[in-house]
PDB file of C-alpha atoms in Angstrom:
ATOM      1  CA  MET A   1     122.909 104.842 114.821  1.00 47.00           C
ATOM      2  CA  LEU A   2     121.035 107.967 115.882  1.00 48.00           C
ATOM      3  CA  ALA A   3     120.577 108.979 112.246  1.00 45.00           C
ATOM      4  CA  ASP A   4     118.953 105.610 111.527  1.00 51.00           C
ATOM      5  CA  LEU A   5     116.379 106.162 114.264  1.00 49.00           C
ATOM      6  CA  CYS A   6     114.980 109.096 112.294  1.00 52.00           C
ATOM      7  CA  TYR A   7     113.728 106.627 109.688  1.00 59.00           C
ATOM      8  CA  ILE A   8     111.815 104.335 112.048  1.00 69.00           C
ATOM      9  CA  SER A   9     108.214 104.372 113.207  1.00 72.00           C
ATOM     10  CA  THR A  10     107.796 103.470 116.877  1.00 77.00           C
ATOM     11  CA  ILE A  11     104.106 102.532 116.538  1.00 84.00           C
ATOM     12  CA  GLU A  12     103.242  99.039 115.275  1.00 89.00           C
ATOM     13  CA  PRO A  13     100.251  99.240 112.924  1.00 91.00           C
ATOM     14  CA  SER A  14      97.328  96.915 113.615  1.00 91.00           C
ATOM     15  CA  THR A  15      96.033  96.914 110.031  1.00 92.00           C
ATOM     16  CA  VAL A  16      97.500  96.968 106.536  1.00 92.00           C
ATOM     17  CA  ASP A  17      95.614 100.214 105.839  1.00 94.00           C
ATOM     18  CA  SER A  18      97.343 101.983 108.724  1.00 92.00           C
ATOM     19  CA  ALA A  19     100.729 100.565 107.649  1.00 92.00           C
ATOM     20  CA  LEU A  20     100.222 101.861 104.111  1.00 92.00           C
ATOM     21  CA  LYS A  21      99.723 105.392 105.495  1.00 93.00           C
ATOM     22  CA  ASP A  22     103.133 105.351 107.223  1.00 91.00           C
ATOM     23  CA  GLU A  23     106.092 105.682 104.843  1.00 92.00           C
ATOM     24  CA  TYR A  24     108.421 103.729 107.155  1.00 92.00           C
ATOM     25  CA  TRP A  25     106.101 100.716 107.336  1.00 94.00           C
ATOM     26  CA  LEU A  26     105.450 100.984 103.601  1.00 95.00           C
ATOM     27  CA  ASN A  27     109.222 100.779 103.055  1.00 95.00           C
ATOM     28  CA  ALA A  28     109.382  97.717 105.340  1.00 95.00           C
ATOM     29  CA  MET A  29     106.611  96.048 103.307  1.00 96.00           C
ATOM     30  CA  GLN A  30     108.374  96.825 100.038  1.00 96.00           C
ATOM     31  CA  GLU A  31     111.622  95.396 101.425  1.00 96.00           C
ATOM     32  CA  GLU A  32     109.826  92.158 102.368  1.00 95.00           C
ATOM     33  CA  LEU A  33     108.483  91.800  98.816  1.00 94.00           C
ATOM     34  CA  LEU A  34     111.946  92.543  97.403  1.00 95.00           C
ATOM     35  CA  LYS A  35     113.360  89.717  99.560  1.00 94.00           C
ATOM     36  CA  PHE A  36     110.932  87.315  97.874  1.00 92.00           C
ATOM     37  CA  ARG A  37     112.114  88.471  94.463  1.00 91.00           C
ATOM     38  CA  ARG A  38     115.833  88.372  95.384  1.00 94.00           C
ATOM     39  CA  ASN A  39     115.487  84.850  96.787  1.00 94.00           C
ATOM     40  CA  ASN A  40     113.458  83.770  93.756  1.00 92.00           C
ATOM     41  CA  VAL A  41     110.655  82.309  95.898  1.00 88.00           C
ATOM     42  CA  TRP A  42     107.687  84.276  94.599  1.00 84.00           C
ATOM     43  CA  THR A  43     106.097  84.742  91.206  1.00 83.00           C
ATOM     44  CA  LEU A  44     102.933  86.696  90.481  1.00 83.00           C
ATOM     45  CA  VAL A  45     100.526  84.509  88.479  1.00 87.00           C
ATOM     46  CA  SER A  46      96.885  84.628  87.419  1.00 90.00           C
ATOM     47  CA  LYS A  47      94.427  82.731  89.621  1.00 88.00           C
ATOM     48  CA  PRO A  48      93.198  79.550  87.911  1.00 86.00           C
ATOM     49  CA  GLU A  49      89.439  78.946  87.876  1.00 90.00           C
ATOM     50  CA  GLY A  50      88.065  76.862  90.746  1.00 85.00           C
ATOM     51  CA  VAL A  51      91.275  76.907  92.792  1.00 81.00           C
ATOM     52  CA  ASN A  52      91.348  77.638  96.521  1.00 79.00           C
ATOM     53  CA  VAL A  53      94.066  80.244  97.004  1.00 82.00           C
ATOM     54  CA  ILE A  54      95.931  80.239 100.311  1.00 82.00           C
ATOM     55  CA  GLY A  55      95.549  83.658 101.884  1.00 85.00           C
ATOM     56  CA  THR A  56      98.275  85.829 103.337  1.00 90.00           C
ATOM     57  CA  LYS A  57      98.571  88.178 106.273  1.00 93.00           C
ATOM     58  CA  TRP A  58     100.969  91.011 107.047  1.00 96.00           C
ATOM     59  CA  ILE A  59     102.640  90.946 110.465  1.00 95.00           C
ATOM     60  CA  PHE A  60     104.204  94.173 111.756  1.00 96.00           C
ATOM     61  CA  LYS A  61     106.771  94.219 114.569  1.00 94.00           C
ATOM     62  CA  ASN A  62     109.312  96.703 115.857  1.00 93.00           C
ATOM     63  CA  LYS A  63     112.751  95.208 116.465  1.00 91.00           C
ATOM     64  CA  THR A  64     114.511  96.576 119.544  1.00 89.00           C
ATOM     65  CA  ASP A  65     118.042  96.561 120.891  1.00 89.00           C
ATOM     66  CA  GLU A  66     119.100  95.471 124.369  1.00 91.00           C
ATOM     67  CA  THR A  67     118.023  98.816 125.849  1.00 88.00           C
ATOM     68  CA  GLY A  68     114.529  98.602 124.364  1.00 84.00           C
ATOM     69  CA  CYS A  69     115.044 101.259 121.691  1.00 87.00           C
ATOM     70  CA  VAL A  70     113.357 100.544 118.371  1.00 86.00           C
ATOM     71  CA  THR A  71     116.028  99.802 115.754  1.00 89.00           C
ATOM     72  CA  LYS A  72     114.013  98.468 112.829  1.00 90.00           C
ATOM     73  CA  ASN A  73     110.482  98.181 111.471  1.00 92.00           C
ATOM     74  CA  GLU A  74     109.934  94.567 110.401  1.00 94.00           C
ATOM     75  CA  ALA A  75     107.083  93.606 108.070  1.00 95.00           C
ATOM     76  CA  ARG A  76     106.486  89.935 107.276  1.00 95.00           C
ATOM     77  CA  LEU A  77     104.072  88.480 104.734  1.00 94.00           C
ATOM     78  CA  VAL A  78     102.985  85.055 105.968  1.00 91.00           C
ATOM     79  CA  ALA A  79     100.805  82.368 104.402  1.00 85.00           C
ATOM     80  CA  GLN A  80      97.639  81.304 106.192  1.00 84.00           C
ATOM     81  CA  GLY A  81      98.626  77.646 106.008  1.00 75.00           C
ATOM     82  CA  TYR A  82      95.743  76.536 108.228  1.00 76.00           C
ATOM     83  CA  THR A  83      93.483  76.846 105.156  1.00 74.00           C
ATOM     84  CA  GLN A  84      95.341  74.069 103.337  1.00 74.00           C
ATOM     85  CA  VAL A  85      93.711  70.673 102.847  1.00 73.00           C
ATOM     86  CA  GLU A  86      95.825  67.516 103.069  1.00 74.00           C
ATOM     87  CA  GLY A  87      95.801  65.636  99.784  1.00 74.00           C
ATOM     88  CA  VAL A  88      94.729  68.759  97.883  1.00 69.00           C
ATOM     89  CA  ASN A  89      97.338  71.394  98.761  1.00 68.00           C
ATOM     90  CA  PHE A  90      99.997  69.035 100.097  1.00 70.00           C
ATOM     91  CA  ASP A  91     100.708  65.320 100.478  1.00 71.00           C
ATOM     92  CA  GLU A  92     103.136  65.131 103.394  1.00 67.00           C
ATOM     93  CA  THR A  93     103.802  67.029 106.601  1.00 64.00           C
ATOM     94  CA  PHE A  94     107.112  67.484 108.341  1.00 65.00           C
ATOM     95  CA  ALA A  95     108.005  68.553 111.854  1.00 67.00           C
ATOM     96  CA  PRO A  96     111.223  70.418 112.617  1.00 66.00           C
ATOM     97  CA  VAL A  97     113.546  68.228 114.657  1.00 68.00           C
ATOM     98  CA  ALA A  98     116.598  69.507 116.473  1.00 58.00           C
TER      99      ALA A  98
END
């Protein structure tokens, strides 16, 4: 466990530029993109003319254990779904129900 802590950044970057300058956050970003490829949920395509592309944003968080020690750098690439237009980008909405 102690050896793993040597490969973790304790500072959460506030911008993508600052994350790209830190090898540990860069590795976390690459791992997130590899997850998309492994799960077969992402394909790089050319942008069609006149199409509104939904933007993305990187979220950076440190995962901690029960004592508050940082155990993992977590990078998530999320879609900015609030830019979608009903009837154009989607037809139905669903709410999670327990």
